[in-house]
Amino acid sequence: MKVAVIYASTTGNTEAMANAINEACKASGAEVVFGTADSADKAAVTGCDVILLGSPAMGDEVLEDTMEEFYTGIEGSLNGKKVGIFGSYDWGDGQWLRDWNDRLTNAGAVSAAEPLMVHLTPEEADVEQCKAWAAAAIK
């Protein structure tokens, strides 16, 4: 199984989530393509069996700019692909993840797992939740 874990992070919170997700994917025996949205190879990512994407909520609950750009670049290649999304937030109620999930559905992606969000810095319980989410997403 080949899994992509691609994220954007401004404060390190979504990066901490991505690191936990990456660790869980590797522990399951998956081959992982891991990196940031501003440096990820779109072809390598869309060639994976499962794609896990992370972005913090920005501004009025929108994707971080580099993730928006990356996602827009692969959106047309997601039909039938298993994709999961995750991210951290400070305010709001998760609208950025619901909007992103709607975009994934409209692109024809198959949900790997329910969107995962963590408020601010992931605590130990949140890290464990990220690992469990990843394990479920790649089954």
mmCIF file of N, CA and C in Angstrom:
data_model
loop_
_atom_site.group_PDB
_atom_site.id
_atom_site.type_symbol
_atom_site.label_atom_id
_atom_site.label_comp_id
_atom_site.label_asym_id
_atom_site.label_seq_id
_atom_site.Cartn_x
_atom_site.Cartn_y
_atom_site.Cartn_z
ATOM 1 N N MET A 1 0.846 -1.181 0.000
ATOM 2 C CA MET A 1 0.000 0.000 0.000
ATOM 3 C C MET A 1 0.884 1.234 0.000
ATOM 4 N N LYS A 2 0.542 2.173 -0.859
ATOM 5 C CA LYS A 2 1.285 3.434 -0.943
ATOM 6 C C LYS A 2 0.344 4.562 -0.510
ATOM 7 N N VAL A 3 0.813 5.353 0.465
ATOM 8 C CA VAL A 3 0.005 6.419 1.060
ATOM 9 C C VAL A 3 0.739 7.746 0.943
ATOM 10 N N ALA A 4 0.006 8.785 0.564
ATOM 11 C CA ALA A 4 0.562 10.148 0.561
ATOM 12 C C ALA A 4 0.022 10.884 1.779
ATOM 13 N N VAL A 5 0.912 11.536 2.522
ATOM 14 C CA VAL A 5 0.534 12.412 3.628
ATOM 15 C C VAL A 5 1.144 13.770 3.299
ATOM 16 N N ILE A 6 0.292 14.674 2.849
ATOM 17 C CA ILE A 6 0.741 15.998 2.408
ATOM 18 C C ILE A 6 0.013 17.049 3.243
ATOM 19 N N TYR A 7 0.743 18.040 3.715
ATOM 20 C CA TYR A 7 0.148 19.023 4.612
ATOM 21 C C TYR A 7 0.718 20.416 4.383
ATOM 22 N N ALA A 8 -0.020 21.390 4.910
ATOM 23 C CA ALA A 8 0.456 22.767 5.033
ATOM 24 C C ALA A 8 0.289 23.116 6.508
ATOM 25 N N SER A 9 1.197 23.918 7.035
ATOM 26 C CA SER A 9 1.126 24.295 8.444
ATOM 27 C C SER A 9 1.746 25.667 8.617
ATOM 28 N N THR A 10 1.103 26.499 9.408
ATOM 29 C CA THR A 10 1.650 27.837 9.649
ATOM 30 C C THR A 10 2.212 27.968 11.064
ATOM 31 N N THR A 11 1.631 27.254 12.022
ATOM 32 C CA THR A 11 2.074 27.359 13.415
ATOM 33 C C THR A 11 2.724 26.076 13.918
ATOM 34 N N GLY A 12 2.675 25.016 13.125
ATOM 35 C CA GLY A 12 3.225 23.736 13.539
ATOM 36 C C GLY A 12 2.171 22.760 14.040
ATOM 37 N N ASN A 13 0.939 23.218 14.243
ATOM 38 C CA ASN A 13 -0.104 22.331 14.760
ATOM 39 C C ASN A 13 -0.510 21.259 13.744
ATOM 40 N N THR A 14 -0.758 21.666 12.513
ATOM 41 C CA THR A 14 -1.126 20.688 11.484
ATOM 42 C C THR A 14 0.077 19.813 11.152
ATOM 43 N N GLU A 15 1.272 20.364 11.232
ATOM 44 C CA GLU A 15 2.481 19.566 11.033
ATOM 45 C C GLU A 15 2.580 18.458 12.084
ATOM 46 N N ALA A 16 2.253 18.771 13.342
ATOM 47 C CA ALA A 16 2.282 17.757 14.398
ATOM 48 C C ALA A 16 1.270 16.657 14.102
ATOM 49 N N MET A 17 0.111 17.031 13.592
ATOM 50 C CA MET A 17 -0.893 16.031 13.198
ATOM 51 C C MET A 17 -0.341 15.165 12.073
ATOM 52 N N ALA A 18 0.257 15.802 11.071
ATOM 53 C CA ALA A 18 0.809 15.072 9.922
ATOM 54 C C ALA A 18 1.904 14.104 10.359
ATOM 55 N N ASN A 19 2.740 14.529 11.288
ATOM 56 C CA ASN A 19 3.806 13.646 11.777
ATOM 57 C C ASN A 19 3.230 12.400 12.450
ATOM 58 N N ALA A 20 2.182 12.569 13.251
ATOM 59 C CA ALA A 20 1.545 11.425 13.912
ATOM 60 C C ALA A 20 0.893 10.505 12.876
ATOM 61 N N ILE A 21 0.255 11.090 11.884
ATOM 62 C CA ILE A 21 -0.394 10.321 10.815
ATOM 63 C C ILE A 21 0.650 9.558 10.013
ATOM 64 N N ASN A 22 1.747 10.221 9.686
ATOM 65 C CA ASN A 22 2.847 9.586 8.965
ATOM 66 C C ASN A 22 3.389 8.399 9.759
ATOM 67 N N GLU A 23 3.594 8.596 11.060
ATOM 68 C CA GLU A 23 4.114 7.534 11.922
ATOM 69 C C GLU A 23 3.179 6.313 11.910
ATOM 70 N N ALA A 24 1.879 6.560 12.010
ATOM 71 C CA ALA A 24 0.906 5.459 12.016
ATOM 72 C C ALA A 24 0.873 4.730 10.676
ATOM 73 N N CYS A 25 0.975 5.471 9.598
ATOM 74 C CA CYS A 25 0.979 4.848 8.271
ATOM 75 C C CYS A 25 2.204 3.957 8.104
ATOM 76 N N LYS A 26 3.362 4.455 8.497
ATOM 77 C CA LYS A 26 4.587 3.667 8.401
ATOM 78 C C LYS A 26 4.517 2.434 9.300
ATOM 79 N N ALA A 27 3.954 2.591 10.507
ATOM 80 C CA ALA A 27 3.839 1.470 11.443
ATOM 81 C C ALA A 27 2.960 0.354 10.881
ATOM 82 N N SER A 28 2.031 0.730 9.991
ATOM 83 C CA SER A 28 1.137 -0.267 9.382
ATOM 84 C C SER A 28 1.825 -1.015 8.245
ATOM 85 N N GLY A 29 3.013 -0.546 7.878
ATOM 86 C CA GLY A 29 3.741 -1.183 6.788
ATOM 87 C C GLY A 29 3.567 -0.500 5.443
ATOM 88 N N ALA A 30 2.845 0.592 5.411
ATOM 89 C CA ALA A 30 2.620 1.314 4.153
ATOM 90 C C ALA A 30 3.896 2.039 3.722
ATOM 91 N N GLU A 31 4.042 2.178 2.422
ATOM 92 C CA GLU A 31 5.077 3.044 1.850
ATOM 93 C C GLU A 31 4.474 4.439 1.835
ATOM 94 N N VAL A 32 5.175 5.421 2.402
ATOM 95 C CA VAL A 32 4.590 6.749 2.572
ATOM 96 C C VAL A 32 5.347 7.804 1.776
ATOM 97 N N VAL A 33 4.579 8.598 1.034
ATOM 98 C CA VAL A 33 5.074 9.814 0.400
ATOM 99 C C VAL A 33 4.665 10.927 1.360
ATOM 100 N N PHE A 34 5.646 11.568 1.997
ATOM 101 C CA PHE A 34 5.366 12.534 3.061
ATOM 102 C C PHE A 34 6.001 13.869 2.718
ATOM 103 N N GLY A 35 5.237 14.953 2.861
ATOM 104 C CA GLY A 35 5.823 16.255 2.604
ATOM 105 C C GLY A 35 4.833 17.389 2.704
ATOM 106 N N THR A 36 5.334 18.567 2.403
ATOM 107 C CA THR A 36 4.511 19.767 2.474
ATOM 108 C C THR A 36 3.897 20.076 1.112
ATOM 109 N N ALA A 37 2.787 20.785 1.161
ATOM 110 C CA ALA A 37 2.048 21.109 -0.056
ATOM 111 C C ALA A 37 2.875 21.946 -1.030
ATOM 112 N N ASP A 38 3.790 22.739 -0.518
ATOM 113 C CA ASP A 38 4.572 23.594 -1.407
ATOM 114 C C ASP A 38 5.723 22.865 -2.093
ATOM 115 N N SER A 39 5.989 21.616 -1.694
ATOM 116 C CA SER A 39 7.091 20.888 -2.327
ATOM 117 C C SER A 39 6.707 19.488 -2.813
ATOM 118 N N ALA A 40 5.466 19.087 -2.617
ATOM 119 C CA ALA A 40 5.044 17.734 -2.992
ATOM 120 C C ALA A 40 4.932 17.576 -4.505
ATOM 121 N N ASP A 41 5.265 16.386 -4.977
ATOM 122 C CA ASP A 41 5.159 16.030 -6.386
ATOM 123 C C ASP A 41 3.732 15.550 -6.646
ATOM 124 N N LYS A 42 2.976 16.320 -7.414
ATOM 125 C CA LYS A 42 1.563 16.011 -7.651
ATOM 126 C C LYS A 42 1.370 14.629 -8.278
ATOM 127 N N ALA A 43 2.212 14.271 -9.224
ATOM 128 C CA ALA A 43 2.084 12.964 -9.879
ATOM 129 C C ALA A 43 2.340 11.832 -8.891
ATOM 130 N N ALA A 44 3.331 11.982 -8.032
ATOM 131 C CA ALA A 44 3.619 10.949 -7.033
ATOM 132 C C ALA A 44 2.451 10.809 -6.062
ATOM 133 N N VAL A 45 1.857 11.922 -5.680
ATOM 134 C CA VAL A 45 0.734 11.897 -4.740
ATOM 135 C C VAL A 45 -0.480 11.223 -5.370
ATOM 136 N N THR A 46 -0.829 11.616 -6.575
ATOM 137 C CA THR A 46 -2.030 11.038 -7.200
ATOM 138 C C THR A 46 -1.813 9.589 -7.610
ATOM 139 N N GLY A 47 -0.574 9.121 -7.613
ATOM 140 C CA GLY A 47 -0.286 7.719 -7.886
ATOM 141 C C GLY A 47 -0.413 6.817 -6.674
ATOM 142 N N CYS A 48 -0.691 7.404 -5.513
ATOM 143 C CA CYS A 48 -0.815 6.617 -4.276
ATOM 144 C C CYS A 48 -2.199 5.977 -4.159
ATOM 145 N N ASP A 49 -2.267 4.925 -3.354
ATOM 146 C CA ASP A 49 -3.537 4.237 -3.103
ATOM 147 C C ASP A 49 -4.461 5.069 -2.215
ATOM 148 N N VAL A 50 -3.880 5.760 -1.250
ATOM 149 C CA VAL A 50 -4.636 6.607 -0.322
ATOM 150 C C VAL A 50 -3.905 7.939 -0.224
ATOM 151 N N ILE A 51 -4.677 9.034 -0.216
ATOM 152 C CA ILE A 51 -4.111 10.378 -0.116
ATOM 153 C C ILE A 51 -4.695 11.035 1.132
ATOM 154 N N LEU A 52 -3.819 11.469 2.037
ATOM 155 C CA LEU A 52 -4.233 12.140 3.263
ATOM 156 C C LEU A 52 -3.678 13.558 3.227
ATOM 157 N N LEU A 53 -4.569 14.535 3.267
ATOM 158 C CA LEU A 53 -4.194 15.937 3.103
ATOM 159 C C LEU A 53 -4.554 16.739 4.346
ATOM 160 N N GLY A 54 -3.644 17.616 4.763
ATOM 161 C CA GLY A 54 -3.887 18.422 5.954
ATOM 162 C C GLY A 54 -3.672 19.898 5.727
ATOM 163 N N SER A 55 -4.552 20.707 6.321
ATOM 164 C CA SER A 55 -4.432 22.158 6.236
ATOM 165 C C SER A 55 -5.043 22.789 7.476
ATOM 166 N N PRO A 56 -4.400 23.838 7.990
ATOM 167 C CA PRO A 56 -5.046 24.582 9.062
ATOM 168 C C PRO A 56 -6.173 25.445 8.484
ATOM 169 N N ALA A 57 -7.079 25.848 9.350
ATOM 170 C CA ALA A 57 -8.101 26.818 8.963
ATOM 171 C C ALA A 57 -7.436 28.184 8.930
ATOM 172 N N MET A 58 -7.678 28.922 7.871
ATOM 173 C CA MET A 58 -7.109 30.260 7.733
ATOM 174 C C MET A 58 -8.235 31.270 7.547
ATOM 175 N N GLY A 59 -7.969 32.509 7.909
ATOM 176 C CA GLY A 59 -8.917 33.593 7.647
ATOM 177 C C GLY A 59 -10.333 33.239 8.044
ATOM 178 N N ASP A 60 -11.225 33.300 7.064
ATOM 179 C CA ASP A 60 -12.637 33.013 7.292
ATOM 180 C C ASP A 60 -12.902 31.537 7.030
ATOM 181 N N GLU A 61 -12.121 30.675 7.709
ATOM 182 C CA GLU A 61 -12.196 29.217 7.575
ATOM 183 C C GLU A 61 -12.041 28.770 6.122
ATOM 184 N N VAL A 62 -10.837 28.991 5.596
ATOM 185 C CA VAL A 62 -10.467 28.524 4.263
ATOM 186 C C VAL A 62 -9.138 27.777 4.370
ATOM 187 N N LEU A 63 -8.784 27.058 3.311
ATOM 188 C CA LEU A 63 -7.515 26.340 3.283
ATOM 189 C C LEU A 63 -6.336 27.303 3.272
ATOM 190 N N GLU A 64 -5.229 26.868 3.839
ATOM 191 C CA GLU A 64 -3.979 27.623 3.779
ATOM 192 C C GLU A 64 -3.582 27.736 2.302
ATOM 193 N N ASP A 65 -2.979 28.850 1.900
ATOM 194 C CA ASP A 65 -2.724 29.160 0.483
ATOM 195 C C ASP A 65 -1.959 28.076 -0.274
ATOM 196 N N THR A 66 -0.875 27.535 0.312
ATOM 197 C CA THR A 66 -0.107 26.537 -0.435
ATOM 198 C C THR A 66 -0.905 25.244 -0.598
ATOM 199 N N MET A 67 -1.743 24.900 0.393
ATOM 200 C CA MET A 67 -2.587 23.713 0.245
ATOM 201 C C MET A 67 -3.682 23.972 -0.783
ATOM 202 N N GLU A 68 -4.235 25.157 -0.784
ATOM 203 C CA GLU A 68 -5.251 25.492 -1.794
ATOM 204 C C GLU A 68 -4.668 25.319 -3.190
ATOM 205 N N GLU A 69 -3.468 25.838 -3.389
ATOM 206 C CA GLU A 69 -2.814 25.731 -4.692
ATOM 207 C C GLU A 69 -2.517 24.270 -5.043
ATOM 208 N N PHE A 70 -1.985 23.518 -4.092
ATOM 209 C CA PHE A 70 -1.686 22.106 -4.323
ATOM 210 C C PHE A 70 -2.965 21.330 -4.624
ATOM 211 N N TYR A 71 -3.977 21.519 -3.776
ATOM 212 C CA TYR A 71 -5.224 20.782 -3.943
ATOM 213 C C TYR A 71 -5.865 21.090 -5.299
ATOM 214 N N THR A 72 -5.895 22.354 -5.672
ATOM 215 C CA THR A 72 -6.471 22.733 -6.961
ATOM 216 C C THR A 72 -5.729 22.031 -8.101
ATOM 217 N N GLY A 73 -4.430 21.844 -7.939
ATOM 218 C CA GLY A 73 -3.618 21.178 -8.962
ATOM 219 C C GLY A 73 -3.873 19.691 -9.110
ATOM 220 N N ILE A 74 -4.424 19.042 -8.054
ATOM 221 C CA ILE A 74 -4.688 17.596 -8.145
ATOM 222 C C ILE A 74 -6.183 17.274 -8.173
ATOM 223 N N GLU A 75 -7.012 18.257 -7.933
ATOM 224 C CA GLU A 75 -8.456 18.028 -7.791
ATOM 225 C C GLU A 75 -9.052 17.246 -8.965
ATOM 226 N N GLY A 76 -8.610 17.545 -10.180
ATOM 227 C CA GLY A 76 -9.132 16.873 -11.364
ATOM 228 C C GLY A 76 -8.681 15.421 -11.497
ATOM 229 N N SER A 77 -7.759 14.985 -10.645
ATOM 230 C CA SER A 77 -7.232 13.614 -10.701
ATOM 231 C C SER A 77 -7.730 12.746 -9.546
ATOM 232 N N LEU A 78 -8.730 13.212 -8.807
ATOM 233 C CA LEU A 78 -9.151 12.511 -7.604
ATOM 234 C C LEU A 78 -10.359 11.587 -7.780
ATOM 235 N N ASN A 79 -10.935 11.556 -8.957
ATOM 236 C CA ASN A 79 -12.105 10.703 -9.174
ATOM 237 C C ASN A 79 -11.761 9.241 -8.869
ATOM 238 N N GLY A 80 -12.487 8.646 -7.939
ATOM 239 C CA GLY A 80 -12.260 7.258 -7.551
ATOM 240 C C GLY A 80 -11.125 7.049 -6.573
ATOM 241 N N LYS A 81 -10.392 8.101 -6.226
ATOM 242 C CA LYS A 81 -9.266 8.007 -5.283
ATOM 243 C C LYS A 81 -9.772 8.052 -3.840
ATOM 244 N N LYS A 82 -9.123 7.304 -2.980
ATOM 245 C CA LYS A 82 -9.436 7.298 -1.557
ATOM 246 C C LYS A 82 -8.667 8.446 -0.905
ATOM 247 N N VAL A 83 -9.403 9.426 -0.347
ATOM 248 C CA VAL A 83 -8.789 10.637 0.190
ATOM 249 C C VAL A 83 -9.358 10.944 1.576
ATOM 250 N N GLY A 84 -8.477 11.345 2.490
ATOM 251 C CA GLY A 84 -8.883 11.809 3.813
ATOM 252 C C GLY A 84 -8.272 13.171 4.080
ATOM 253 N N ILE A 85 -8.971 13.994 4.863
ATOM 254 C CA ILE A 85 -8.476 15.340 5.157
ATOM 255 C C ILE A 85 -8.451 15.582 6.665
ATOM 256 N N PHE A 86 -7.497 16.420 7.068
ATOM 257 C CA PHE A 86 -7.318 16.730 8.481
ATOM 258 C C PHE A 86 -6.772 18.133 8.628
ATOM 259 N N GLY A 87 -6.879 18.681 9.835
ATOM 260 C CA GLY A 87 -6.295 19.993 10.078
ATOM 261 C C GLY A 87 -6.585 20.527 11.455
ATOM 262 N N SER A 88 -5.917 21.620 11.764
ATOM 263 C CA SER A 88 -6.067 22.280 13.060
ATOM 264 C C SER A 88 -6.742 23.634 12.864
ATOM 265 N N TYR A 89 -7.331 24.114 13.950
ATOM 266 C CA TYR A 89 -8.034 25.393 13.884
ATOM 267 C C TYR A 89 -7.933 26.093 15.232
ATOM 268 N N ASP A 90 -8.240 27.382 15.216
ATOM 269 C CA ASP A 90 -8.246 28.172 16.440
ATOM 270 C C ASP A 90 -9.649 28.686 16.732
ATOM 271 N N TRP A 91 -10.367 29.051 15.711
ATOM 272 C CA TRP A 91 -11.703 29.624 15.863
ATOM 273 C C TRP A 91 -12.640 28.886 14.910
ATOM 274 N N GLY A 92 -13.912 29.205 14.971
ATOM 275 C CA GLY A 92 -14.878 28.604 14.064
ATOM 276 C C GLY A 92 -15.298 27.216 14.520
ATOM 277 N N ASP A 93 -15.927 26.495 13.598
ATOM 278 C CA ASP A 93 -16.501 25.200 13.946
ATOM 279 C C ASP A 93 -16.172 24.100 12.947
ATOM 280 N N GLY A 94 -15.164 24.345 12.124
ATOM 281 C CA GLY A 94 -14.767 23.312 11.168
ATOM 282 C C GLY A 94 -15.317 23.495 9.770
ATOM 283 N N GLN A 95 -15.835 24.667 9.471
ATOM 284 C CA GLN A 95 -16.437 24.893 8.154
ATOM 285 C C GLN A 95 -15.438 24.651 7.028
ATOM 286 N N TRP A 96 -14.153 24.976 7.235
ATOM 287 C CA TRP A 96 -13.167 24.772 6.175
ATOM 288 C C TRP A 96 -13.053 23.304 5.803
ATOM 289 N N LEU A 97 -13.166 22.411 6.783
ATOM 290 C CA LEU A 97 -13.096 20.975 6.484
ATOM 291 C C LEU A 97 -14.368 20.496 5.803
ATOM 292 N N ARG A 98 -15.524 21.016 6.216
ATOM 293 C CA ARG A 98 -16.779 20.629 5.551
ATOM 294 C C ARG A 98 -16.775 21.096 4.102
ATOM 295 N N ASP A 99 -16.318 22.318 3.860
ATOM 296 C CA ASP A 99 -16.241 22.831 2.486
ATOM 297 C C ASP A 99 -15.271 22.002 1.654
ATOM 298 N N TRP A 100 -14.119 21.679 2.224
ATOM 299 C CA TRP A 100 -13.110 20.882 1.526
ATOM 300 C C TRP A 100 -13.653 19.488 1.233
ATOM 301 N N ASN A 101 -14.359 18.915 2.195
ATOM 302 C CA ASN A 101 -14.948 17.593 2.006
ATOM 303 C C ASN A 101 -15.975 17.620 0.866
ATOM 304 N N ASP A 102 -16.759 18.693 0.781
ATOM 305 C CA ASP A 102 -17.712 18.843 -0.327
ATOM 306 C C ASP A 102 -16.971 18.899 -1.669
ATOM 307 N N ARG A 103 -15.871 19.600 -1.704
ATOM 308 C CA ARG A 103 -15.071 19.675 -2.936
ATOM 309 C C ARG A 103 -14.554 18.293 -3.330
ATOM 310 N N LEU A 104 -14.115 17.523 -2.332
ATOM 311 C CA LEU A 104 -13.639 16.161 -2.600
ATOM 312 C C LEU A 104 -14.756 15.305 -3.185
ATOM 313 N N THR A 105 -15.938 15.394 -2.592
ATOM 314 C CA THR A 105 -17.092 14.640 -3.087
ATOM 315 C C THR A 105 -17.406 15.037 -4.527
ATOM 316 N N ASN A 106 -17.404 16.326 -4.788
ATOM 317 C CA ASN A 106 -17.690 16.820 -6.144
ATOM 318 C C ASN A 106 -16.622 16.390 -7.145
ATOM 319 N N ALA A 107 -15.401 16.161 -6.667
ATOM 320 C CA ALA A 107 -14.314 15.704 -7.542
ATOM 321 C C ALA A 107 -14.380 14.193 -7.770
ATOM 322 N N GLY A 108 -15.289 13.509 -7.064
ATOM 323 C CA GLY A 108 -15.430 12.063 -7.224
ATOM 324 C C GLY A 108 -14.537 11.243 -6.316
ATOM 325 N N ALA A 109 -13.910 11.885 -5.332
ATOM 326 C CA ALA A 109 -13.049 11.157 -4.401
ATOM 327 C C ALA A 109 -13.893 10.276 -3.490
ATOM 328 N N VAL A 110 -13.284 9.203 -3.021
ATOM 329 C CA VAL A 110 -13.909 8.297 -2.060
ATOM 330 C C VAL A 110 -13.363 8.662 -0.688
ATOM 331 N N SER A 111 -14.238 8.830 0.286
ATOM 332 C CA SER A 111 -13.796 9.223 1.622
ATOM 333 C C SER A 111 -13.026 8.097 2.300
ATOM 334 N N ALA A 112 -11.792 8.384 2.698
ATOM 335 C CA ALA A 112 -10.978 7.412 3.429
ATOM 336 C C ALA A 112 -11.389 7.368 4.893
ATOM 337 N N ALA A 113 -11.873 8.502 5.413
ATOM 338 C CA ALA A 113 -12.290 8.626 6.814
ATOM 339 C C ALA A 113 -12.985 9.973 6.975
ATOM 340 N N GLU A 114 -13.745 10.106 8.037
ATOM 341 C CA GLU A 114 -14.363 11.392 8.332
ATOM 342 C C GLU A 114 -13.262 12.431 8.537
ATOM 343 N N PRO A 115 -13.473 13.672 8.095
ATOM 344 C CA PRO A 115 -12.464 14.708 8.325
ATOM 345 C C PRO A 115 -12.101 14.806 9.813
ATOM 346 N N LEU A 116 -10.817 15.005 10.063
ATOM 347 C CA LEU A 116 -10.294 15.063 11.432
ATOM 348 C C LEU A 116 -9.790 16.466 11.735
ATOM 349 N N MET A 117 -10.286 17.061 12.826
ATOM 350 C CA MET A 117 -9.786 18.377 13.208
ATOM 351 C C MET A 117 -9.397 18.393 14.669
ATOM 352 N N VAL A 118 -8.357 19.188 14.947
ATOM 353 C CA VAL A 118 -7.839 19.347 16.300
ATOM 354 C C VAL A 118 -7.786 20.833 16.608
ATOM 355 N N HIS A 119 -8.256 21.196 17.789
ATOM 356 C CA HIS A 119 -8.216 22.589 18.216
ATOM 357 C C HIS A 119 -6.815 22.939 18.726
ATOM 358 N N LEU A 120 -6.194 23.908 18.073
ATOM 359 C CA LEU A 120 -4.866 24.405 18.431
ATOM 360 C C LEU A 120 -3.816 23.296 18.451
ATOM 361 N N THR A 121 -2.928 23.304 19.437
ATOM 362 C CA THR A 121 -1.815 22.357 19.489
ATOM 363 C C THR A 121 -2.304 20.972 19.896
ATOM 364 N N PRO A 122 -1.966 19.944 19.098
ATOM 365 C CA PRO A 122 -2.387 18.593 19.462
ATOM 366 C C PRO A 122 -1.761 18.145 20.784
ATOM 367 N N GLU A 123 -2.619 17.747 21.714
ATOM 368 C CA GLU A 123 -2.178 17.181 22.987
ATOM 369 C C GLU A 123 -1.983 15.680 22.781
ATOM 370 N N GLU A 124 -1.541 14.978 23.813
ATOM 371 C CA GLU A 124 -1.264 13.547 23.693
ATOM 372 C C GLU A 124 -2.477 12.767 23.179
ATOM 373 N N ALA A 125 -3.663 13.071 23.694
ATOM 374 C CA ALA A 125 -4.881 12.373 23.248
ATOM 375 C C ALA A 125 -5.173 12.666 21.779
ATOM 376 N N ASP A 126 -4.903 13.896 21.343
ATOM 377 C CA ASP A 126 -5.116 14.264 19.939
ATOM 378 C C ASP A 126 -4.154 13.514 19.029
ATOM 379 N N VAL A 127 -2.903 13.375 19.461
ATOM 380 C CA VAL A 127 -1.901 12.645 18.686
ATOM 381 C C VAL A 127 -2.341 11.194 18.511
ATOM 382 N N GLU A 128 -2.843 10.597 19.593
ATOM 383 C CA GLU A 128 -3.335 9.217 19.516
ATOM 384 C C GLU A 128 -4.539 9.132 18.575
ATOM 385 N N GLN A 129 -5.386 10.151 18.607
ATOM 386 C CA GLN A 129 -6.547 10.192 17.707
ATOM 387 C C GLN A 129 -6.077 10.282 16.252
ATOM 388 N N CYS A 130 -5.039 11.062 15.992
ATOM 389 C CA CYS A 130 -4.479 11.169 14.638
ATOM 390 C C CYS A 130 -3.972 9.802 14.160
ATOM 391 N N LYS A 131 -3.302 9.097 15.034
ATOM 392 C CA LYS A 131 -2.771 7.778 14.673
ATOM 393 C C LYS A 131 -3.899 6.791 14.386
ATOM 394 N N ALA A 132 -4.937 6.804 15.219
ATOM 395 C CA ALA A 132 -6.077 5.905 15.012
ATOM 396 C C ALA A 132 -6.811 6.262 13.715
ATOM 397 N N TRP A 133 -6.951 7.561 13.455
ATOM 398 C CA TRP A 133 -7.599 8.034 12.231
ATOM 399 C C TRP A 133 -6.834 7.534 11.017
ATOM 400 N N ALA A 134 -5.519 7.657 11.036
ATOM 401 C CA ALA A 134 -4.689 7.205 9.925
ATOM 402 C C ALA A 134 -4.832 5.713 9.695
ATOM 403 N N ALA A 135 -4.783 4.947 10.795
ATOM 404 C CA ALA A 135 -4.914 3.492 10.684
ATOM 405 C C ALA A 135 -6.240 3.118 10.036
ATOM 406 N N ALA A 136 -7.319 3.805 10.421
ATOM 407 C CA ALA A 136 -8.633 3.538 9.833
ATOM 408 C C ALA A 136 -8.690 3.979 8.371
ATOM 409 N N ALA A 137 -8.064 5.099 8.067
ATOM 410 C CA ALA A 137 -8.115 5.663 6.705
ATOM 411 C C ALA A 137 -7.415 4.788 5.678
ATOM 412 N N ILE A 138 -6.398 4.068 6.104
ATOM 413 C CA ILE A 138 -5.628 3.278 5.115
ATOM 414 C C ILE A 138 -6.041 1.813 5.065
ATOM 415 N N LYS A 139 -7.068 1.446 5.798
ATOM 416 C CA LYS A 139 -7.548 0.046 5.745
ATOM 417 C C LYS A 139 -8.216 -0.226 4.422
#
